[in-house]
Short mmCIF file of C-alpha atoms in Angstrom, two decimals:
data_model
loop_
_atom_site.label_atom_id
_atom_site.label_comp_id
_atom_site.label_asym_id
_atom_site.label_seq_id
_atom_site.Cartn_x
_atom_site.Cartn_y
_atom_site.Cartn_z
CA MET A 1 6.35 132.63 -11.80
CA ARG A 2 6.66 130.91 -15.20
CA THR A 3 8.94 128.25 -13.67
CA SER A 4 6.48 127.61 -10.84
CA LEU A 5 3.57 127.26 -13.28
CA ILE A 6 5.48 124.76 -15.38
CA ALA A 7 6.32 122.73 -12.25
CA VAL A 8 2.67 122.69 -11.14
CA MET A 9 1.48 121.64 -14.58
CA GLY A 10 4.12 118.91 -14.70
CA SER A 11 2.97 117.58 -11.34
CA LEU A 12 -0.64 117.51 -12.51
CA VAL A 13 0.31 115.61 -15.65
CA MET A 14 2.28 113.06 -13.65
CA ALA A 15 -0.56 112.64 -11.15
CA SER A 16 -3.05 112.17 -13.99
CA ALA A 17 -0.83 109.53 -15.58
CA ALA A 18 -0.48 107.71 -12.26
CA VAL A 19 -4.28 107.64 -11.84
CA ALA A 20 -4.66 106.37 -15.39
CA ASP A 21 -2.19 103.56 -14.66
CA GLU A 22 -4.02 102.41 -11.54
CA PRO A 23 -5.94 99.18 -12.17
CA THR A 24 -9.71 99.45 -12.02
CA PHE A 25 -12.30 96.82 -11.22
CA TYR A 26 -14.14 96.70 -14.53
CA LYS A 27 -11.12 96.82 -16.83
CA ASP A 28 -8.44 94.93 -14.91
CA VAL A 29 -9.79 93.06 -11.89
CA LEU A 30 -13.06 91.58 -13.14
CA PRO A 31 -11.41 89.50 -15.91
CA ILE A 32 -9.15 87.90 -13.30
CA LEU A 33 -12.09 87.13 -11.00
CA GLN A 34 -14.07 85.63 -13.86
CA ALA A 35 -11.23 83.38 -14.95
CA ASN A 36 -10.16 82.19 -11.52
CA CYS A 37 -12.66 82.93 -8.76
CA GLN A 38 -16.33 83.17 -9.72
CA THR A 39 -16.87 79.42 -10.08
CA CYS A 40 -16.84 79.26 -6.28
CA HIS A 41 -17.42 82.91 -5.34
CA ARG A 42 -21.08 83.22 -6.31
CA PRO A 43 -24.40 82.57 -4.58
CA GLY A 44 -25.04 78.95 -3.69
CA GLU A 45 -21.41 77.85 -3.92
CA VAL A 46 -18.88 76.92 -1.23
CA ALA A 47 -17.12 80.30 -0.96
CA PRO A 48 -18.29 82.60 1.87
CA MET A 49 -18.78 85.66 -0.35
CA SER A 50 -19.80 86.47 -3.92
CA LEU A 51 -17.39 88.29 -6.24
CA LEU A 52 -19.63 88.72 -9.26
CA THR A 53 -20.04 92.51 -9.08
CA TYR A 54 -18.09 95.57 -8.01
CA GLU A 55 -20.47 96.19 -5.11
CA GLN A 56 -19.86 92.64 -3.84
CA SER A 57 -16.08 92.71 -4.39
CA ARG A 58 -15.19 96.20 -3.13
CA PRO A 59 -15.53 95.41 0.64
CA TRP A 60 -13.16 92.45 0.20
CA ALA A 61 -10.39 94.27 -1.68
CA ARG A 62 -7.83 94.11 1.15
CA ALA A 63 -8.71 90.48 1.91
CA ILE A 64 -8.33 89.61 -1.79
CA LYS A 65 -4.86 91.17 -1.81
CA THR A 66 -3.81 89.24 1.29
CA ALA A 67 -5.13 85.95 -0.09
CA VAL A 68 -3.48 86.20 -3.51
CA VAL A 69 -0.15 87.62 -2.34
CA SER A 70 0.15 84.78 0.19
CA LYS A 71 -1.03 82.38 -2.57
CA GLN A 72 -3.80 80.99 -0.36
CA MET A 73 -6.18 81.77 -3.20
CA PRO A 74 -7.03 80.44 -5.67
CA PRO A 75 -6.54 77.05 -3.98
CA TRP A 76 -3.91 75.07 -5.91
CA PHE A 77 -1.44 72.64 -4.40
CA ALA A 78 0.31 70.82 -7.25
CA ASP A 79 3.99 71.62 -7.72
CA PRO A 80 5.00 73.03 -11.11
CA GLY A 81 7.53 71.13 -13.19
CA TYR A 82 5.69 67.86 -13.73
CA ALA A 83 2.99 66.92 -16.24
CA HIS A 84 1.00 69.93 -17.50
CA LEU A 85 -2.40 70.26 -15.81
CA VAL A 86 -5.19 71.79 -17.84
CA ASN A 87 -7.20 72.93 -14.80
CA GLU A 88 -4.32 74.76 -13.14
CA ARG A 89 -5.55 77.70 -11.04
CA ARG A 90 -2.23 79.33 -10.27
CA LEU A 91 -2.31 83.12 -10.79
CA LEU A 92 0.40 84.78 -12.85
CA GLU A 93 2.60 87.29 -11.03
CA ARG A 94 1.17 90.13 -13.13
CA GLU A 95 -2.34 89.10 -12.04
CA ILE A 96 -1.31 89.05 -8.38
CA ASN A 97 0.31 92.47 -8.81
CA THR A 98 -2.84 93.84 -10.45
CA LEU A 99 -5.09 92.72 -7.60
CA ALA A 100 -2.67 94.06 -4.99
CA ALA A 101 -2.31 97.43 -6.75
CA TRP A 102 -6.10 97.72 -7.08
CA ALA A 103 -6.52 97.23 -3.32
CA ASP A 104 -3.70 99.67 -2.55
CA ALA A 105 -5.31 102.31 -4.78
CA GLY A 106 -8.56 102.16 -2.82
CA ALA A 107 -10.30 99.63 -5.11
CA PRO A 108 -11.51 102.07 -7.83
CA ALA A 109 -14.43 100.96 -9.96
CA GLY A 110 -13.39 102.47 -13.27
CA ASP A 111 -15.62 102.65 -16.34
CA PRO A 112 -18.32 99.93 -16.53
CA ALA A 113 -18.11 100.16 -20.33
CA THR A 114 -14.67 98.50 -20.15
CA ALA A 115 -16.01 95.40 -18.34
CA PRO A 116 -16.09 92.00 -20.06
CA PRO A 117 -19.51 90.38 -20.51
CA PRO A 118 -20.71 88.69 -17.30
CA LEU A 119 -20.34 84.93 -17.05
CA THR A 120 -23.55 82.94 -17.24
CA PHE A 121 -24.24 80.00 -14.97
CA GLU A 122 -26.93 77.39 -15.61
CA ASN A 123 -29.28 77.81 -12.66
CA GLY A 124 -26.43 77.30 -10.22
CA TRP A 125 -24.76 74.49 -12.19
CA ASN A 126 -21.29 74.57 -13.68
CA LEU A 127 -22.67 72.74 -16.71
CA LYS A 128 -25.99 72.55 -18.57
CA PRO A 129 -27.45 69.18 -17.55
CA ASP A 130 -29.66 67.10 -19.82
CA ILE A 131 -30.77 64.97 -16.87
CA VAL A 132 -30.96 65.81 -13.15
CA ILE A 133 -31.44 63.05 -10.56
CA GLU A 134 -31.77 63.83 -6.87
CA MET A 135 -32.26 61.96 -3.63
CA PRO A 136 -35.98 61.13 -3.25
CA LYS A 137 -36.19 62.60 0.24
CA PRO A 138 -34.04 64.69 2.59
CA PHE A 139 -31.44 63.19 4.86
CA ASP A 140 -31.62 64.84 8.27
CA VAL A 141 -28.20 65.86 9.57
CA PRO A 142 -28.08 66.54 13.33
CA ALA A 143 -26.60 69.71 14.77
CA ARG A 144 -23.74 67.90 16.48
CA GLY A 145 -22.05 64.54 16.72
CA THR A 146 -20.53 62.08 14.26
CA VAL A 147 -22.40 60.95 11.14
CA ASN A 148 -21.14 57.76 9.53
CA TYR A 149 -20.84 57.56 5.76
CA LYS A 150 -24.31 57.13 4.28
CA TYR A 151 -25.29 55.18 1.16
CA ILE A 152 -28.64 55.79 -0.53
CA VAL A 153 -29.95 53.89 -3.56
CA VAL A 154 -31.80 56.12 -6.03
CA LYS A 155 -33.83 54.48 -8.80
CA GLY A 156 -32.38 55.51 -12.14
CA ALA A 157 -35.23 54.87 -14.58
CA PHE A 158 -32.67 54.48 -17.39
CA LYS A 159 -34.69 52.87 -20.18
CA GLU A 160 -31.74 52.55 -22.55
CA ASP A 161 -27.96 52.51 -22.47
CA LEU A 162 -26.56 56.00 -21.97
CA TRP A 163 -23.14 57.55 -22.49
CA VAL A 164 -22.34 60.60 -20.35
CA SER A 165 -19.85 63.27 -21.41
CA ALA A 166 -19.94 65.32 -18.17
CA ALA A 167 -21.44 65.19 -14.69
CA GLU A 168 -21.68 67.33 -11.59
CA MET A 169 -22.77 66.34 -8.09
CA ARG A 170 -24.22 69.17 -6.03
CA PRO A 171 -25.10 69.13 -2.33
CA GLY A 172 -28.43 70.36 -1.05
CA ASP A 173 -26.56 71.93 1.85
CA PRO A 174 -22.81 72.44 1.24
CA ALA A 175 -22.39 73.38 4.92
CA VAL A 176 -22.87 69.74 5.95
CA LEU A 177 -21.79 67.62 2.94
CA HIS A 178 -18.00 67.44 3.19
CA HIS A 179 -17.71 65.27 0.09
CA GLY A 180 -19.71 62.72 -1.82
CA LYS A 181 -19.93 60.44 -4.82
CA VAL A 182 -22.68 59.18 -7.08
CA TRP A 183 -22.15 55.64 -8.32
CA VAL A 184 -23.63 53.77 -11.26
CA ARG A 185 -24.94 50.41 -10.06
CA PRO A 186 -25.65 48.30 -13.18
CA PRO A 187 -28.33 45.59 -13.33
CA GLY A 188 -27.08 42.43 -11.68
CA SER A 189 -24.77 44.20 -9.25
CA LYS A 190 -24.86 42.60 -5.81
CA TRP A 191 -23.91 45.82 -4.05
CA MET A 192 -26.87 47.06 -1.98
CA GLU A 193 -29.24 44.86 -3.98
CA LYS A 194 -31.45 44.43 -0.89
CA ALA A 195 -31.45 48.11 0.05
CA VAL A 196 -34.72 50.03 0.03
CA PRO A 197 -34.42 52.96 -2.41
CA GLY A 198 -34.33 56.30 -0.66
CA GLU A 199 -33.26 54.90 2.72
CA ALA A 200 -29.83 55.65 4.17
CA TYR A 201 -27.49 52.77 5.06
CA GLU A 202 -24.05 52.69 6.71
CA ARG A 203 -21.37 50.02 6.79
CA GLU A 204 -21.04 50.17 10.57
CA SER A 205 -24.49 48.65 11.08
CA HIS A 206 -25.59 47.41 7.63
CA ALA A 207 -22.45 45.77 6.21
CA ALA A 208 -24.07 42.40 5.54
CA LEU A 209 -27.06 43.95 3.81
CA MET A 210 -24.95 46.34 1.75
CA GLY A 211 -22.47 43.75 0.47
CA ASN A 212 -19.33 44.66 -1.42
CA ASN A 213 -18.82 47.36 -4.01
CA SER A 214 -17.17 45.20 -6.65
CA VAL A 215 -15.44 46.32 -9.82
CA GLU A 216 -16.51 43.01 -11.35
CA ASP A 217 -20.12 44.24 -11.13
CA GLY A 218 -19.25 47.29 -13.23
CA ASN A 219 -19.94 49.82 -10.47
CA ASP A 220 -18.42 53.15 -11.51
CA ILE A 221 -18.20 56.63 -9.98
CA LEU A 222 -20.40 58.88 -12.09
CA GLY A 223 -19.96 62.21 -10.30
CA LYS A 224 -18.11 63.60 -7.29
CA PHE A 225 -18.46 66.55 -4.94
CA ASN A 226 -15.58 68.13 -3.05
CA PRO A 227 -15.23 71.81 -2.14
CA GLY A 228 -13.86 73.57 -5.20
CA LEU A 229 -14.00 70.49 -7.46
CA GLY A 230 -16.81 71.64 -9.78
CA ALA A 231 -18.13 69.65 -12.74
CA GLN A 232 -16.22 66.72 -14.25
CA SER A 233 -15.81 66.31 -17.99
CA PHE A 234 -15.37 62.82 -19.45
CA ASP A 235 -15.01 63.91 -23.08
CA ILE A 236 -11.33 63.33 -23.73
CA GLY A 237 -11.07 62.86 -27.47
CA GLY A 238 -14.67 61.66 -27.58
CA SER A 239 -14.61 59.37 -24.53
CA ALA A 240 -17.59 59.07 -22.17
CA LYS A 241 -18.93 57.24 -19.12
CA PHE A 242 -21.32 54.33 -19.49
CA ILE A 243 -24.70 53.87 -17.77
CA PRO A 244 -26.20 50.51 -18.74
CA LYS A 245 -29.95 50.26 -19.29
CA GLY A 246 -31.76 49.55 -16.02
CA SER A 247 -29.01 50.90 -13.77
CA ASP A 248 -29.65 52.56 -10.43
CA LEU A 249 -27.51 55.19 -8.71
CA VAL A 250 -25.97 55.04 -5.24
CA PHE A 251 -25.29 58.31 -3.42
CA GLU A 252 -22.29 57.99 -1.09
CA LEU A 253 -22.35 60.86 1.42
CA HIS A 254 -19.88 62.04 4.04
CA TYR A 255 -21.72 64.50 6.27
CA THR A 256 -20.19 66.64 8.99
CA THR A 257 -22.29 68.50 11.53
CA SER A 258 -22.36 72.31 11.46
CA GLY A 259 -23.86 73.28 14.83
CA LYS A 260 -27.43 73.41 13.58
CA PRO A 261 -29.79 70.78 12.13
CA SER A 262 -29.95 70.47 8.37
CA ALA A 263 -31.85 68.53 5.73
CA ASP A 264 -29.83 67.65 2.63
CA ILE A 265 -31.11 66.61 -0.78
CA SER A 266 -28.07 66.13 -3.00
CA LYS A 267 -28.37 65.68 -6.76
CA VAL A 268 -26.35 64.92 -9.86
CA GLY A 269 -26.62 66.54 -13.28
CA LEU A 270 -25.65 64.64 -16.43
CA VAL A 271 -24.68 65.83 -19.90
CA LEU A 272 -25.30 63.12 -22.50
CA ALA A 273 -22.79 62.28 -25.22
CA LYS A 274 -23.99 62.84 -28.75
CA GLU A 275 -22.97 59.32 -29.79
CA ALA A 276 -21.55 56.13 -28.31
CA PRO A 277 -17.76 56.39 -28.10
CA GLN A 278 -15.07 53.81 -28.74
CA THR A 279 -13.25 54.79 -25.56
CA ARG A 280 -14.69 54.44 -22.06
CA TYR A 281 -13.85 56.82 -19.21
CA PHE A 282 -13.72 55.00 -15.87
CA PHE A 283 -13.18 56.32 -12.34
CA HIS A 284 -11.28 54.07 -9.97
CA ALA A 285 -10.03 54.34 -6.38
CA GLY A 286 -6.51 53.92 -7.80
CA PRO A 287 -3.49 52.92 -5.70
CA THR A 288 -4.89 52.37 -2.21
CA ALA A 289 -3.19 51.68 1.14
CA LEU A 290 -5.92 49.95 3.11
CA ASN A 291 -3.05 48.45 5.13
CA LEU A 292 -1.59 51.81 6.21
CA ALA A 293 -0.18 52.31 9.71
CA ILE A 294 0.98 55.68 11.06
CA PRO A 295 2.90 55.56 14.38
CA ALA A 296 1.96 57.87 17.22
CA GLY A 297 3.94 61.11 17.21
CA ASP A 298 5.51 60.56 13.77
CA GLY A 299 5.80 63.91 11.99
CA LYS A 300 6.68 62.52 8.55
CA ALA A 301 5.18 59.06 8.30
CA GLU A 302 5.45 57.56 4.82
CA VAL A 303 2.78 55.41 3.17
CA VAL A 304 3.14 53.80 -0.28
CA SER A 305 0.51 52.01 -2.36
CA GLU A 306 0.52 50.53 -5.85
CA LEU A 307 -1.80 49.57 -8.70
CA THR A 308 -0.84 47.57 -11.80
CA LEU A 309 -2.60 48.04 -15.15
CA GLY A 310 -3.79 44.72 -16.54
CA GLU A 311 -4.72 46.21 -19.92
CA ASN A 312 -3.62 49.16 -22.02
CA ALA A 313 -5.06 52.41 -20.67
CA ARG A 314 -4.41 56.15 -20.46
CA LEU A 315 -4.36 58.29 -17.33
CA VAL A 316 -6.28 61.58 -17.60
CA TYR A 317 -7.15 62.56 -14.02
CA ALA A 318 -5.80 62.15 -10.48
CA GLN A 319 -7.32 63.13 -7.14
CA PRO A 320 -5.34 62.21 -4.01
CA HIS A 321 -7.26 61.55 -0.82
CA MET A 322 -6.13 61.74 2.82
CA HIS A 323 -7.53 63.12 6.05
CA LEU A 324 -6.39 65.57 8.73
CA ARG A 325 -2.85 64.24 9.14
CA GLY A 326 -2.04 64.32 5.43
CA LYS A 327 1.01 66.42 4.42
CA ASP A 328 1.92 65.75 0.79
CA PHE A 329 1.49 63.35 -2.10
CA GLU A 330 3.31 62.11 -5.18
CA LEU A 331 1.88 59.97 -7.99
CA ARG A 332 4.38 58.04 -10.09
CA VAL A 333 3.94 56.10 -13.31
CA VAL A 334 6.30 53.12 -13.63
CA SER A 335 6.63 51.73 -17.15
CA PRO A 336 6.67 47.96 -17.82
CA ALA A 337 10.45 48.37 -18.26
CA GLY A 338 10.74 49.86 -14.76
CA GLN A 339 11.24 53.56 -15.59
CA SER A 340 9.59 55.77 -12.95
CA THR A 341 8.14 59.21 -13.76
CA THR A 342 6.41 61.55 -11.31
CA VAL A 343 3.27 62.93 -12.98
CA VAL A 344 1.81 65.01 -10.14
CA LYS A 345 3.18 66.03 -6.74
CA GLY A 346 2.15 68.59 -4.17
CA ALA A 347 0.96 69.58 -0.73
CA TRP A 348 -2.20 68.11 0.75
CA ASN A 349 -4.99 70.35 2.05
CA PHE A 350 -7.95 68.64 3.68
CA GLU A 351 -10.23 71.64 3.13
CA TRP A 352 -9.56 71.72 -0.63
CA GLN A 353 -9.47 68.20 -2.04
CA MET A 354 -8.35 69.08 -5.52
CA GLY A 355 -8.51 66.95 -8.66
CA TYR A 356 -5.83 67.31 -11.31
CA GLN A 357 -6.66 67.02 -15.02
CA PHE A 358 -3.74 66.18 -17.30
CA ALA A 359 -3.52 68.30 -20.44
CA GLU A 360 -2.47 65.23 -22.43
CA PRO A 361 -3.46 61.64 -21.58
CA ILE A 362 -0.56 59.66 -20.11
CA ALA A 363 0.01 56.27 -21.73
CA LEU A 364 -0.27 53.28 -19.38
CA PRO A 365 0.73 50.20 -21.40
CA LYS A 366 -0.30 46.84 -20.00
CA GLY A 367 1.98 46.08 -17.04
CA SER A 368 2.50 49.72 -16.05
CA LYS A 369 2.23 50.59 -12.37
CA LEU A 370 0.85 53.59 -10.52
CA GLN A 371 2.59 54.27 -7.21
CA LEU A 372 1.26 56.74 -4.66
CA VAL A 373 3.67 58.08 -2.05
CA THR A 374 2.08 60.06 0.77
CA HIS A 375 3.35 61.58 4.01
CA PHE A 376 1.47 62.28 7.22
CA ASP A 377 2.07 64.45 10.29
CA ASN A 378 0.88 62.61 13.39
CA SER A 379 2.85 64.88 15.74
CA THR A 380 1.84 67.63 18.13
CA ALA A 381 3.12 70.15 15.56
CA ASN A 382 0.05 69.41 13.41
CA ARG A 383 -2.66 71.67 14.82
CA PHE A 384 -5.35 69.66 12.98
CA ASN A 385 -4.23 66.35 14.50
CA PRO A 386 -7.13 64.75 16.40
CA ASP A 387 -4.78 62.76 18.69
CA PRO A 388 -0.98 62.53 18.22
CA THR A 389 -0.73 59.85 20.92
CA LYS A 390 -2.57 57.27 18.80
CA LYS A 391 -1.33 54.90 16.12
CA VAL A 392 -3.56 55.58 13.12
CA VAL A 393 -4.89 53.05 10.62
CA TRP A 394 -7.30 53.10 7.70
CA GLY A 395 -10.83 54.25 8.50
CA PRO A 396 -13.69 56.35 7.17
CA GLN A 397 -13.86 59.16 9.73
CA ASN A 398 -11.69 62.25 9.80
CA TRP A 399 -9.81 61.06 12.90
CA ASP A 400 -8.86 57.91 10.97
CA GLU A 401 -6.71 58.11 7.85
CA MET A 402 -6.81 57.19 4.20
CA SER A 403 -4.21 57.12 1.46
CA ASN A 404 -5.40 56.58 -2.09
CA CYS A 405 -5.55 58.46 -5.37
CA PHE A 406 -8.75 58.39 -7.37
CA ILE A 407 -7.93 58.12 -11.05
CA GLY A 408 -9.73 58.73 -14.31
CA VAL A 409 -8.55 56.35 -17.02
CA LEU A 410 -9.46 55.67 -20.63
CA PHE A 411 -9.60 52.23 -22.20
CA ASP A 412 -11.40 50.50 -25.06
CA ARG A 413 -15.11 50.12 -24.38
CA SER A 414 -14.88 46.38 -25.08
CA VAL A 415 -12.52 45.81 -22.11
CA ALA A 416 -13.99 44.67 -18.80
CA PRO A 417 -12.99 47.13 -16.02
CA GLU A 418 -11.97 44.38 -13.59
CA LYS A 419 -9.22 43.34 -16.02
CA VAL A 420 -7.69 46.82 -15.99
CA PHE A 421 -7.04 47.42 -12.26
CA LEU A 422 -4.86 45.06 -10.21
CA ARG A 423 -3.61 45.59 -6.66
CA SER A 424 0.14 44.99 -6.40
CA GLY A 425 3.38 45.71 -4.55
CA PRO A 426 3.04 47.29 -1.08
CA SER A 427 -0.77 47.19 -1.33
CA LEU A 428 -0.61 43.38 -1.09
CA LEU A 429 1.20 43.37 2.26
CA PRO A 430 -0.47 42.80 5.63
CA ARG A 431 -0.52 45.81 7.93
CA GLY A 432 2.66 46.37 9.95
CA GLU A 433 3.61 48.90 12.58
CA VAL A 434 4.50 51.54 9.97
CA GLY A 435 3.91 52.25 6.29
CA PRO A 436 4.08 50.46 3.95
CA THR A 437 7.04 52.62 2.93
CA LEU A 438 9.19 52.81 -0.21
CA GLU A 439 11.44 50.21 1.39
CA ALA A 440 8.62 47.68 0.90
CA LEU A 441 9.19 47.82 -2.87
CA ASN A 442 12.43 45.89 -2.26
CA ARG A 443 10.74 42.95 -0.53
CA VAL A 444 7.61 42.28 -2.56
CA ASP A 445 7.09 40.01 -5.56
CA ARG A 446 7.00 42.52 -8.42
CA ASN A 447 4.90 40.15 -10.52
CA ALA A 448 2.25 39.38 -7.90
CA THR A 449 -1.18 41.00 -8.35
CA ALA A 450 -4.71 40.70 -6.98
CA PRO A 451 -8.04 42.25 -7.94
CA ALA A 452 -8.09 45.89 -6.84
CA THR A 453 -10.61 47.79 -4.77
CA ASN A 454 -12.98 49.84 -6.87
CA GLY A 455 -14.13 52.21 -4.21
CA ASN A 456 -14.91 50.35 -1.03
CA VAL A 457 -12.36 52.64 0.55
CA ASN A 458 -14.45 52.93 3.70
CA ALA A 459 -13.80 49.34 4.66
CA ASN A 460 -11.71 48.66 7.75
CA VAL A 461 -9.78 45.85 6.07
CA ALA A 462 -8.01 45.51 2.75
CA PRO A 463 -10.13 43.75 0.13
CA ALA A 464 -8.97 41.05 -2.26
CA SER A 465 -11.68 41.85 -4.78
CA ASN A 466 -13.51 44.63 -3.04
CA GLY A 467 -14.38 43.45 0.43
CA GLY A 468 -12.02 40.82 1.94
CA PRO A 469 -9.84 39.13 3.08
CA GLU A 470 -10.55 39.64 6.75
CA ASN A 471 -6.97 39.10 7.93
CA PHE A 472 -5.71 42.67 8.07
CA ASP A 473 -5.29 43.79 11.65
CA LYS A 474 -7.05 46.96 12.64
#
């Protein structure tokens, strides 16, 4: 009898210890969700469910386990082993194990007193804006069909020069805005100078009126929206973005239909710098392959583009861009002496167009080159492929392709942006039947350069300054 009682008591103690070791929502799971998930998983954001509270999270426990064990969530596609990225979202193994064990244990709540303080969000923003500027009227998105890229001038009413330390573009309806940009258009810029503010224009039918988006005019990307991108900070050691007095903004919008009509009013929120910096933060389209050609049926088509730095700069941000056939990307920095270093490399995912923030700025001395190597799957094995029987070239719609890497760079505020970015190498070649590929690096003049595109990446031809020449075959 005594032996049996001891055995029973021992079993109860072991069971109690096992329960105590089980992770609970408030103590173990909520901190992980706050650090990695709630930016998107909250009302008004792109994620399909909110994970702010236990009541919201409990029904999704098994789905959370599946997503994190398979490493589908959080979305992160950069390979480890290259430059350290400050915005890395990769979960630690112990965090994955905690979430899985919580689901396996029946998703217990635990003691609310052990929960961390809830995160606070600024009226739906990921930052606290000093200024909010929105489209003056809705753009009506139809239920079905193709919507060309739209460009809308919004009067800025900037009565003095401003320096911006952070910005965030937010869609009025994230179900229809696939991605977008807000540009600074300084006084004197010829781009869309004849456009009526508030009206939507498209290059397909308004190219002559819109003109070219030229880096020489000082046009700069102020804020971007992509699913999961969030706010963008420009304060890297005190740097900031510049909005000259009298500037207007241009909203560039890529809408996709959702099966029901929608009316979108997108907006941008700005955080002002406390003082004028010595270093300017500038967004650029980066190495761009407007001359790309992807053969029909090719499952691993290679495309290479290049940009040369005409002045000293530092690389702080990279955001590759492709469409539905994109497979992977690699961004290399080539020193003036010719030494090549891969700074970011990873898989491409069209649904999550991630930006990568370097923990330490990467020096780009004058004469350095940025090379982007991308691969595409234009075969029947790619279930997202719109048509594997077609040769694919550069174009704005999802069934076309793109290959460029938006970059955030720092340089002295006294330097003119058009002197910094120079198209070079494979990006100077006319379009061929394939590529350009890495082989093209062996047959180009390594010293030849031309003014680089600043963002007119929706053109159908490769620009010399930002819009021409017109001799690149479609």
